[in-house]
Coordinates of N, CA and C in Angstrom, one line a residue:
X865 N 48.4 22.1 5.5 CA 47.4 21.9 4.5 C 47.0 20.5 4.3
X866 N 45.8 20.3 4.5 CA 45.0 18.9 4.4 C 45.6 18.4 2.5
X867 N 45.6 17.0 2.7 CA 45.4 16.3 1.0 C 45.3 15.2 1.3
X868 N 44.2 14.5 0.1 CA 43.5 13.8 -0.2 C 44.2 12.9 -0.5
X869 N 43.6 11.9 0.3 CA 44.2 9.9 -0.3 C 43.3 8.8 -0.1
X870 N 43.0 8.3 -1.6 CA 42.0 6.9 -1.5 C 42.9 5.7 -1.4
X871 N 41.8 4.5 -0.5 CA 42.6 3.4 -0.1 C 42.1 2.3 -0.3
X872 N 42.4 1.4 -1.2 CA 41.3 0.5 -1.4 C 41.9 -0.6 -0.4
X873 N 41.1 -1.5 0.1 CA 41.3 -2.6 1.1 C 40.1 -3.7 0.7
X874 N 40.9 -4.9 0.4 CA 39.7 -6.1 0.5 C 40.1 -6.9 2.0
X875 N 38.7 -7.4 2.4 CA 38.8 -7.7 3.7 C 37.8 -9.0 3.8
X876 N 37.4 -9.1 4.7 CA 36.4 -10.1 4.9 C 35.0 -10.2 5.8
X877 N 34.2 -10.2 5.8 CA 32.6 -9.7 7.0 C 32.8 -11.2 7.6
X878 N 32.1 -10.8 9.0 CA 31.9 -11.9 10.2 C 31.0 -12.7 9.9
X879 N 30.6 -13.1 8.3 CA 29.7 -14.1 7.7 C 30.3 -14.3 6.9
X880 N 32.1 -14.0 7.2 CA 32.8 -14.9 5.8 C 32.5 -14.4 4.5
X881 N 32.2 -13.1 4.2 CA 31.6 -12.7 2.3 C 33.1 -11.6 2.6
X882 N 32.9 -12.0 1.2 CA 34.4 -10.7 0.9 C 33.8 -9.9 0.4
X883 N 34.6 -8.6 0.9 CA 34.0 -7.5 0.9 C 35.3 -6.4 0.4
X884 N 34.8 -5.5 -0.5 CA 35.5 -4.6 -1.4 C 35.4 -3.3 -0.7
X885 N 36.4 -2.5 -0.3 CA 36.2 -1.0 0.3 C 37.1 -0.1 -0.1
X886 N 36.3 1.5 -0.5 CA 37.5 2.4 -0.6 C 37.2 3.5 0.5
X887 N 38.6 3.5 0.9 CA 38.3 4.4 2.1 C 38.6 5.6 1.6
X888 N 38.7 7.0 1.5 CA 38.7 8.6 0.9 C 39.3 9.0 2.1
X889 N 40.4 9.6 2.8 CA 40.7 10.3 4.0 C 41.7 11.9 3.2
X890 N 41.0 12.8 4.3 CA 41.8 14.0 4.4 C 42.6 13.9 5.4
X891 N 44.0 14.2 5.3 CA 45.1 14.1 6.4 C 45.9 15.7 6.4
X892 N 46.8 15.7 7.4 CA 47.7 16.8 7.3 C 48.7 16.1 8.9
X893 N 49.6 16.3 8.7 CA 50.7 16.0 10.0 C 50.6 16.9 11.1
X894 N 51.4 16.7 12.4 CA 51.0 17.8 13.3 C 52.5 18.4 12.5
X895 N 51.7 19.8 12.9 CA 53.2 20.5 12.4 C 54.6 20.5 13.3
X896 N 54.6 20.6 14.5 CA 55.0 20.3 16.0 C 56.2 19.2 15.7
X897 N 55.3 17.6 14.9 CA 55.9 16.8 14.8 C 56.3 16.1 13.7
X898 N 56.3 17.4 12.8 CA 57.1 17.1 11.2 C 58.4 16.6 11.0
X899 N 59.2 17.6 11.2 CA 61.0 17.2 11.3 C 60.7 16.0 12.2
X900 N 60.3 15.2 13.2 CA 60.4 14.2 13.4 C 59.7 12.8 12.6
X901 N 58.8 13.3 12.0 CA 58.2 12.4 10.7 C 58.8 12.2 10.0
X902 N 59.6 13.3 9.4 CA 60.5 13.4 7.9 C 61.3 12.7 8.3
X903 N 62.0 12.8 10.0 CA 63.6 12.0 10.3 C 63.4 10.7 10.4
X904 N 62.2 10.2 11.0 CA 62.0 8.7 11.5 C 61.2 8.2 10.6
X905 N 60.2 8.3 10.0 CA 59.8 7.9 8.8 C 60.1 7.8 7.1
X906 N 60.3 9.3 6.7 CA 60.4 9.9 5.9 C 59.8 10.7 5.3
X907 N 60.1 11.2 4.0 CA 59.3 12.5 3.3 C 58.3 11.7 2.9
X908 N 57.7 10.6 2.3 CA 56.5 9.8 2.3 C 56.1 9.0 3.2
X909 N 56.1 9.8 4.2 CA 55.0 9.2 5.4 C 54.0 8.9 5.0
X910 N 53.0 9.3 4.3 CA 51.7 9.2 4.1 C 51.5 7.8 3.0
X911 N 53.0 8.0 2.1 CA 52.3 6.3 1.5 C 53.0 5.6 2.6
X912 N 54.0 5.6 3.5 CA 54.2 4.5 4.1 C 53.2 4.3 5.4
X913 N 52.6 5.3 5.6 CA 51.9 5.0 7.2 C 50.3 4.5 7.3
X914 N 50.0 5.3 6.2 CA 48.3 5.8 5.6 C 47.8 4.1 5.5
X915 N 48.4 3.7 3.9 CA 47.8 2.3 3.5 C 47.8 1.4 4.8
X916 N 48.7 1.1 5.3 CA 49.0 0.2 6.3 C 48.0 0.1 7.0
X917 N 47.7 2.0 7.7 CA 46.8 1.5 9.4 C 45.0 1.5 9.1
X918 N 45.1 1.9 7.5 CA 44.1 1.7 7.5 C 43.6 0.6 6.7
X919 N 44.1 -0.3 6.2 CA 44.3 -2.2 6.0 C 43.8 -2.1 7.4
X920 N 44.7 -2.0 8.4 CA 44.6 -2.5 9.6 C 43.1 -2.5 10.3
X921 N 42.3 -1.2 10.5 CA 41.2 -0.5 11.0 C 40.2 -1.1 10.1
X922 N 40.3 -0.8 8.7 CA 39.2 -1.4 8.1 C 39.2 -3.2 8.4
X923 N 40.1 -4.2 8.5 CA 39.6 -5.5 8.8 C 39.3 -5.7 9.9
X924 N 40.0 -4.5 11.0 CA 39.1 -4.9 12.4 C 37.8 -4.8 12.4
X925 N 37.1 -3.3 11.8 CA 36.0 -3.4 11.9 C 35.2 -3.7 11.2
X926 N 35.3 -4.1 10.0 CA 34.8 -5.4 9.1 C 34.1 -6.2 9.6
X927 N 35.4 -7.2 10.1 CA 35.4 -8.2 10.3 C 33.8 -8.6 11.8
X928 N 33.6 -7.2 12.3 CA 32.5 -7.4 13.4 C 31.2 -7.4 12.5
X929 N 30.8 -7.1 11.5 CA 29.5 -6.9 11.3 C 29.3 -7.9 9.7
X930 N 28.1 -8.3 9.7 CA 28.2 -9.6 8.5 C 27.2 -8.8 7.6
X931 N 27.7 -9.5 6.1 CA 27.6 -8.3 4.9 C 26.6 -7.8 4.9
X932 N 25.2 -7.7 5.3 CA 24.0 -7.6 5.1 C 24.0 -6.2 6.1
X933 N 24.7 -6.6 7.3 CA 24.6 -5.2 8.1 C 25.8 -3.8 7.9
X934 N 26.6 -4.2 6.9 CA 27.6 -3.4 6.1 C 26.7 -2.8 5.6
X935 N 25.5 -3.1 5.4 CA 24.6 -2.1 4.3 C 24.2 -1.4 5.0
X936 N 22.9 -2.3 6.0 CA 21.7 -1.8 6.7 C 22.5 -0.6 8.3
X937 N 24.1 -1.1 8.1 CA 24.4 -0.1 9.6 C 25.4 0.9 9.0
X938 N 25.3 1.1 7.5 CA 26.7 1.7 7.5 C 27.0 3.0 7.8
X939 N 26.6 3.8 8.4 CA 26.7 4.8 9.4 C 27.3 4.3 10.3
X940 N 27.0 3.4 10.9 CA 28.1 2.8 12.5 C 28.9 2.4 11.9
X941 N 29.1 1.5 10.4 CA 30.5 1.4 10.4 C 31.4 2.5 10.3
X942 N 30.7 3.1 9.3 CA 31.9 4.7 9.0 C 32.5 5.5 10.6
X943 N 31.4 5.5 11.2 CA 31.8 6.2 12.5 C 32.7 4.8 13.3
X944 N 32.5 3.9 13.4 CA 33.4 2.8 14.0 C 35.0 3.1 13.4
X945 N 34.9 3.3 12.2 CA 36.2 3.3 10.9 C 36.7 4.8 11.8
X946 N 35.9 5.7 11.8 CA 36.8 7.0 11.5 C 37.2 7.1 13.2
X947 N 36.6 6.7 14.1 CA 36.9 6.6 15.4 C 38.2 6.1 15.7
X948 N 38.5 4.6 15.3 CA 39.8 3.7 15.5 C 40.6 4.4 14.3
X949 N 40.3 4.9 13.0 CA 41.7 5.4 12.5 C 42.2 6.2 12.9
X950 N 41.2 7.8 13.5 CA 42.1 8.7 14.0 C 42.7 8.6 15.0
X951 N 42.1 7.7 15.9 CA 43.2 7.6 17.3 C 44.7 7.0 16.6
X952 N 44.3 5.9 15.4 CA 45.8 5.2 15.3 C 46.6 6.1 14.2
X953 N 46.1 7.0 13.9 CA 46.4 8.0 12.7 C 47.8 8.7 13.8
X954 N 47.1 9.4 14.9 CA 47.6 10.5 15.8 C 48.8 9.8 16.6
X955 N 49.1 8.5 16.4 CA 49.8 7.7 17.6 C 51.0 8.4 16.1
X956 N 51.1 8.3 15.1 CA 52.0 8.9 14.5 C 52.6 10.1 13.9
X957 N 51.7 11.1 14.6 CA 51.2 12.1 14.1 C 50.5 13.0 13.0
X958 N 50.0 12.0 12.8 CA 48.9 12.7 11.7 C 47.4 12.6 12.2
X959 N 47.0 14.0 11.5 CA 45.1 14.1 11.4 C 44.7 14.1 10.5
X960 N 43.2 13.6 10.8 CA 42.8 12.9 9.7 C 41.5 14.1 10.1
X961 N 41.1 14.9 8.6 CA 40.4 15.9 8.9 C 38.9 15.5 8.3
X962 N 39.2 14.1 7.4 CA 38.0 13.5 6.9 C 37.8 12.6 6.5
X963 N 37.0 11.5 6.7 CA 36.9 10.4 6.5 C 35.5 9.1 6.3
X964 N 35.8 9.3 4.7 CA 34.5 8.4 4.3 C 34.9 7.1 3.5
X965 N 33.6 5.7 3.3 CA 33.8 5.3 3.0 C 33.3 5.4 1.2
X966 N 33.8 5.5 0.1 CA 33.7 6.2 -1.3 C 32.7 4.5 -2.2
X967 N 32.9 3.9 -1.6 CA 33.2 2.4 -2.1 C 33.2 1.1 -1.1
X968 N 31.8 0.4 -1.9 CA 31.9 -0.7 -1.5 C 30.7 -1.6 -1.5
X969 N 31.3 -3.2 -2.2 CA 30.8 -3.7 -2.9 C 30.7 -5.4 -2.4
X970 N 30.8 -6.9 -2.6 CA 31.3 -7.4 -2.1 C 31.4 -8.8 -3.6
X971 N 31.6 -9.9 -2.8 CA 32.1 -10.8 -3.8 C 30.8 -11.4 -4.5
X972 N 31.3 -12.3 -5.4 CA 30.3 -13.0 -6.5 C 29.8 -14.2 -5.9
X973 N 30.0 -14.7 -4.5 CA 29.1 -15.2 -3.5 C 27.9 -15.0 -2.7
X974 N 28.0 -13.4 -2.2 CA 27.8 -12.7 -1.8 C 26.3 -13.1 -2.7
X975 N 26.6 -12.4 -3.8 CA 25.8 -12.1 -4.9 C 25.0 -12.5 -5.2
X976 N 25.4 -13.9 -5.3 CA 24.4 -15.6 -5.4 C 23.2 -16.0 -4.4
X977 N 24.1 -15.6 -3.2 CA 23.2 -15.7 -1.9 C 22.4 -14.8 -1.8
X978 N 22.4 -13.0 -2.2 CA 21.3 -12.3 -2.1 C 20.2 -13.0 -3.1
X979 N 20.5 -13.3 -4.5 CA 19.7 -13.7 -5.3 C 18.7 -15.1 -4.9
X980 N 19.3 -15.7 -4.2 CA 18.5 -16.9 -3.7 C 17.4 -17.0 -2.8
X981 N 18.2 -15.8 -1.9 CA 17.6 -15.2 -0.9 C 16.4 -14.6 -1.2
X982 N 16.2 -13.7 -2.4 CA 15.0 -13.3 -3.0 C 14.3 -14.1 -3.6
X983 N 14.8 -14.9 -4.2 CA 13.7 -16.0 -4.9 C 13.1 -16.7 -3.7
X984 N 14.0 -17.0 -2.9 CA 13.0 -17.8 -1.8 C 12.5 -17.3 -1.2
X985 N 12.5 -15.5 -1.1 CA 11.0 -14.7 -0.2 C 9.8 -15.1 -1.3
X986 N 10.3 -14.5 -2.8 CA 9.1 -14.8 -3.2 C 8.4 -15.9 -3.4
X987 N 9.3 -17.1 -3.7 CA 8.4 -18.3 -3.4 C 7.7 -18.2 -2.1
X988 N 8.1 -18.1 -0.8 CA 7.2 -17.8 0.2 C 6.4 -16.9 0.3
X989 N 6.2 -15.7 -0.6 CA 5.0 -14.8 -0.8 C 4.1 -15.3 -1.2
X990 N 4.4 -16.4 -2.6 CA 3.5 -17.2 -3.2 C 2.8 -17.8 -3.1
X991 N 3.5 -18.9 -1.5 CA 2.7 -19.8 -1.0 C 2.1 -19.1 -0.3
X992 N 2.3 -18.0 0.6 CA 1.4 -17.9 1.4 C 0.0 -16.9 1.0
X993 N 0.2 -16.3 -0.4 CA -0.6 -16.0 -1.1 C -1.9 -17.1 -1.5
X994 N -1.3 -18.0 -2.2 CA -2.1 -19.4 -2.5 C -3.1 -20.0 -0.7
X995 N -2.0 -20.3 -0.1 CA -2.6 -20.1 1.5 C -3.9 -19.7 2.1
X996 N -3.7 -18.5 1.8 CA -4.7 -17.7 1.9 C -5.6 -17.3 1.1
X997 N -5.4 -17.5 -0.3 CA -7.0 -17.9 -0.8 C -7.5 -19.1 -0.8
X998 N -7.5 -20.0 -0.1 CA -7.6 -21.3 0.0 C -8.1 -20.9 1.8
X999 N -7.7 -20.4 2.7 CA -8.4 -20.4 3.2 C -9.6 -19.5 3.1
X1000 N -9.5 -18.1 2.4 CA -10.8 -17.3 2.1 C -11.7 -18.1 1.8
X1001 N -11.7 -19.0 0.6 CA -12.7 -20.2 -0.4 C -13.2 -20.7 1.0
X1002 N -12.4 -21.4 1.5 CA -13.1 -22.4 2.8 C -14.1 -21.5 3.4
X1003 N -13.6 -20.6 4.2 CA -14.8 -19.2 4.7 C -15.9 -19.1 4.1
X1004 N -15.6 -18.8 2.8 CA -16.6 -18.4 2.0 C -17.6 -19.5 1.9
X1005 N -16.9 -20.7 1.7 CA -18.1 -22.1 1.4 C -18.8 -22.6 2.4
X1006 N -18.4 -22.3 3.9 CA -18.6 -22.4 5.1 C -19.7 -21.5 5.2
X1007 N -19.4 -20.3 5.1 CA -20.7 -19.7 5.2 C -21.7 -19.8 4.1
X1008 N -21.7 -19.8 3.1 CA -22.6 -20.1 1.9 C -23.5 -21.5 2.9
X1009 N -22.9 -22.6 3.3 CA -23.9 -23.5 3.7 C -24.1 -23.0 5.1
X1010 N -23.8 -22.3 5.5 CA -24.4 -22.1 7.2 C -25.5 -21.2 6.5
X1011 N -25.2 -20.3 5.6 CA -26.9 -19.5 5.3 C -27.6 -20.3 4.6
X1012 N -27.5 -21.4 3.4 CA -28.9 -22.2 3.4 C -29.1 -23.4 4.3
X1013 N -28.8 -23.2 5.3 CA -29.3 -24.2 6.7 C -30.0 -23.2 7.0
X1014 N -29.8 -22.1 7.5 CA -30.6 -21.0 8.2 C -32.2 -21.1 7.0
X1015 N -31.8 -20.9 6.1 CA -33.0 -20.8 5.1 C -33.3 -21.5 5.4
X1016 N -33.0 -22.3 5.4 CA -33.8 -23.8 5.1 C -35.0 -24.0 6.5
X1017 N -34.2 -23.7 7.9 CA -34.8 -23.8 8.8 C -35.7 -22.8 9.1
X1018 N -35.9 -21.5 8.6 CA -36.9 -20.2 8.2 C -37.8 -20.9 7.5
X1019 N -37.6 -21.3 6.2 CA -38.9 -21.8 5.4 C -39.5 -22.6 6.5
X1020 N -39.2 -23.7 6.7 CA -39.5 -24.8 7.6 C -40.6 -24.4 8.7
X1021 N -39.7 -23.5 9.4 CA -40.7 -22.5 10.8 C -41.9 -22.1 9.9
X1022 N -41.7 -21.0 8.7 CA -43.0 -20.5 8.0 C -44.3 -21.7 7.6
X1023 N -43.4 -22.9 6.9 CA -44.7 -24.0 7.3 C -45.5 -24.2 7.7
X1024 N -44.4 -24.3 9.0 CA -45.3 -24.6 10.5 C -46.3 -23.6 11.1
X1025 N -45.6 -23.0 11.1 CA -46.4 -21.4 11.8 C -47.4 -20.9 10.5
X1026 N -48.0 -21.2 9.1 CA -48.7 -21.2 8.5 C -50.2 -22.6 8.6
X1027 N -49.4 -23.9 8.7 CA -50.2 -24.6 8.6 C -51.0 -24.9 7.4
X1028 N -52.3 -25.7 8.0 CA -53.5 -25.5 6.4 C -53.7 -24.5 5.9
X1029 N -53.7 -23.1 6.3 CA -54.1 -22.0 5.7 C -53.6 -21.6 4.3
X1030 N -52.2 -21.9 4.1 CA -51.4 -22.0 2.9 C -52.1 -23.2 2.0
X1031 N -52.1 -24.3 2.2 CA -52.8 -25.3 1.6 C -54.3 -24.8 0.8
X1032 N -54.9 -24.7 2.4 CA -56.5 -24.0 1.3 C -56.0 -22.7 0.5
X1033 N -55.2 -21.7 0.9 CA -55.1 -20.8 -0.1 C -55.0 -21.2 -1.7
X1034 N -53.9 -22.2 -1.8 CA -53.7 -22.9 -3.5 C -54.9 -23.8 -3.8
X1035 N -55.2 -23.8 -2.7 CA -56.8 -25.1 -3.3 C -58.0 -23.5 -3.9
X1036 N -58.1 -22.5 -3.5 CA -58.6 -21.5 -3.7 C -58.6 -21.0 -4.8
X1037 N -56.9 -20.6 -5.5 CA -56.1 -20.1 -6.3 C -57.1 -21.0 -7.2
X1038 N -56.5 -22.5 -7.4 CA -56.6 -23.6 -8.2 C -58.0 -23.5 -8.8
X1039 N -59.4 -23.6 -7.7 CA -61.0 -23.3 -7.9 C -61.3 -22.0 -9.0
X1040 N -60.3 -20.7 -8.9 CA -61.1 -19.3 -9.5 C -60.2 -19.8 -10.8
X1041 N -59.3 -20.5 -11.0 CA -58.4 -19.9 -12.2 C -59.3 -21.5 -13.2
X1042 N -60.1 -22.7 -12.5 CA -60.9 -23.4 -13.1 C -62.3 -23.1 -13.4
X1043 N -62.8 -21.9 -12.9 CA -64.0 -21.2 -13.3 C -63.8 -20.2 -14.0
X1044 N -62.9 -19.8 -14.4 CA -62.5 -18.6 -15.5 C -62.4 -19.4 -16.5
X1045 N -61.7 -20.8 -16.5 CA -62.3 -21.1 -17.8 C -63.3 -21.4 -18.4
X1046 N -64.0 -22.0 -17.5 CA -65.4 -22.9 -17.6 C -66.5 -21.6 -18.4
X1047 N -66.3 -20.4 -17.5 CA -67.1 -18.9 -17.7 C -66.7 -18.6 -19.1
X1048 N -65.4 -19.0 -19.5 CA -65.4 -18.7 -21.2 C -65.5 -19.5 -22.1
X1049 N -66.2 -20.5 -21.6 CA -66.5 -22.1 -22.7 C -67.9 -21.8 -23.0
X1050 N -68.3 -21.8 -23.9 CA -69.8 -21.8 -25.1 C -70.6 -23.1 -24.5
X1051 N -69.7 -24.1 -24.8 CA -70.7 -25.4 -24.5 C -70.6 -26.1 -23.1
X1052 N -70.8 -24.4 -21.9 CA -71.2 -25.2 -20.7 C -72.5 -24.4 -20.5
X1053 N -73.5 -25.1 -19.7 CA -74.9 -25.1 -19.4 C -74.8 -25.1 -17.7
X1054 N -75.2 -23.7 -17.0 CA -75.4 -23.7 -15.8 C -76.5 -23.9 -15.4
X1055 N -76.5 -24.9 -14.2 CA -78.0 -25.7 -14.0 C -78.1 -24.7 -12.4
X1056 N -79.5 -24.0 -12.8 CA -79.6 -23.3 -11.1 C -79.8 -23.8 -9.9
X1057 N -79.8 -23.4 -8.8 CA -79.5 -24.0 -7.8 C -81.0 -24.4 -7.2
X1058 N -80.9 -25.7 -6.5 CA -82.3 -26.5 -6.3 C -83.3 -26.1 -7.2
X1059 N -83.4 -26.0 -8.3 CA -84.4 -26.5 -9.8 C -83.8 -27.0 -10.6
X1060 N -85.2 -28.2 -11.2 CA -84.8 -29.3 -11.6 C -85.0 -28.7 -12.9
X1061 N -84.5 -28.6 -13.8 CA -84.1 -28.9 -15.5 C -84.9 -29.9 -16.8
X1062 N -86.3 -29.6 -17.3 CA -86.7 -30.8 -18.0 C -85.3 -31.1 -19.6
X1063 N -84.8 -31.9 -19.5 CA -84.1 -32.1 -20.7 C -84.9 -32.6 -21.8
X1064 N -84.7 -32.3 -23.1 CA -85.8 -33.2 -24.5 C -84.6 -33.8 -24.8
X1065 N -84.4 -35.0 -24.5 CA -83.9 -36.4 -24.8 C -84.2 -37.1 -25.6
X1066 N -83.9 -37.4 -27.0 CA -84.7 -38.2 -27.8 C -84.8 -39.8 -27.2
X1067 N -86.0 -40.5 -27.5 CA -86.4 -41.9 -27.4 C -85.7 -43.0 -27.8

């Protein structure tokens, strides 16, 4: 019959952060090779054999992956863990019918360094936020004066390609809107065309 044993192990990641783990394993002996367990070990095999190989298994495989990838791979570790314990489980006779990790956390360095690590993405978010609207503005002012040069050089053509015609048109304009007044002044006198006008002028 299988039974249950948790194992806690502190160890160390291949980026030097200490790291906190509990390992959870289901075991049972071979039956075959009990009376020889009981005789050469004893009736607590399991606290004398268990803690030990798996101290052992958990720092070897620790020790390859740095704390960041204890997170992002921990599937390969647990399969790396349960791979090397059962072979070294069986060198004594026992199986290990299950094996996860329950637990795991790491030191108050660790800790510091993720936190820093995030403030300095976001400061880099920030700048490159700022960055980038600063270059938009440039774009934007860049083209703002590339379209009034275009205007500018449209009007200019329309000038040209108009000529005097525009000129006499406001000299036109200018003539009807100075006879509309004149047409509504009392004290103007239209003199007809080639006849002469006697005026009574006093002496």
């Amino acid at each position: 019959k299988s039974r249950p044993r948790s194992v806690p192990v502190t160890t160390g990641s291949k980026d030097l952060q200490t790291v906190n783990l509990t390992l959870r394993i289901l075991f049972h002996p071979d039956p075959t090779l009990l009376p020889s367990i009981y005789t050469n070990i004893g009736m607590d095999y399991d606290e004398r054999i268990l803690p030990s190989i798996v101290d052992e298994v958990l720092k070897s495989v620790v020790a390859k992956y740095d704390a960041s990838e204890l997170i992002t791979q921990r599937d390969a570790v647990s399969n790396n863990v349960a791979d090397d314990l059962t072979r070294r489980a069986q060198t004594f006779g026992i199986y290990l019918d299950d094996i996860s990790i329950t637990h795991l956390t790491f030191g108050h360095d660790f800790a510091r360094a993720v936190e820093s690590k995030q403030v300095a993405q976001q400061e880099a978010e920030r700048s490159r936020y700022y960055v980038e609207q600063a270059e938009f503005e440039k774009q934007a002012a860049i083209t703002s004066a590339e379209g009034d040069a275009v205007a500018a050089k449209m009007l200019s053509a329309a000038f040209d390609k108009v000529g005097d015609s525009l000129i006499e048109l406001r000299k036109m304009e200018a003539a009807e809107e100075i006879a509309s007044h004149l047409a509504s002044s009392r004290n103007v006198v239209y003199l007809p065309k080639d006849k002469g006008m006697l005026l009574n002028l006093p002496a």
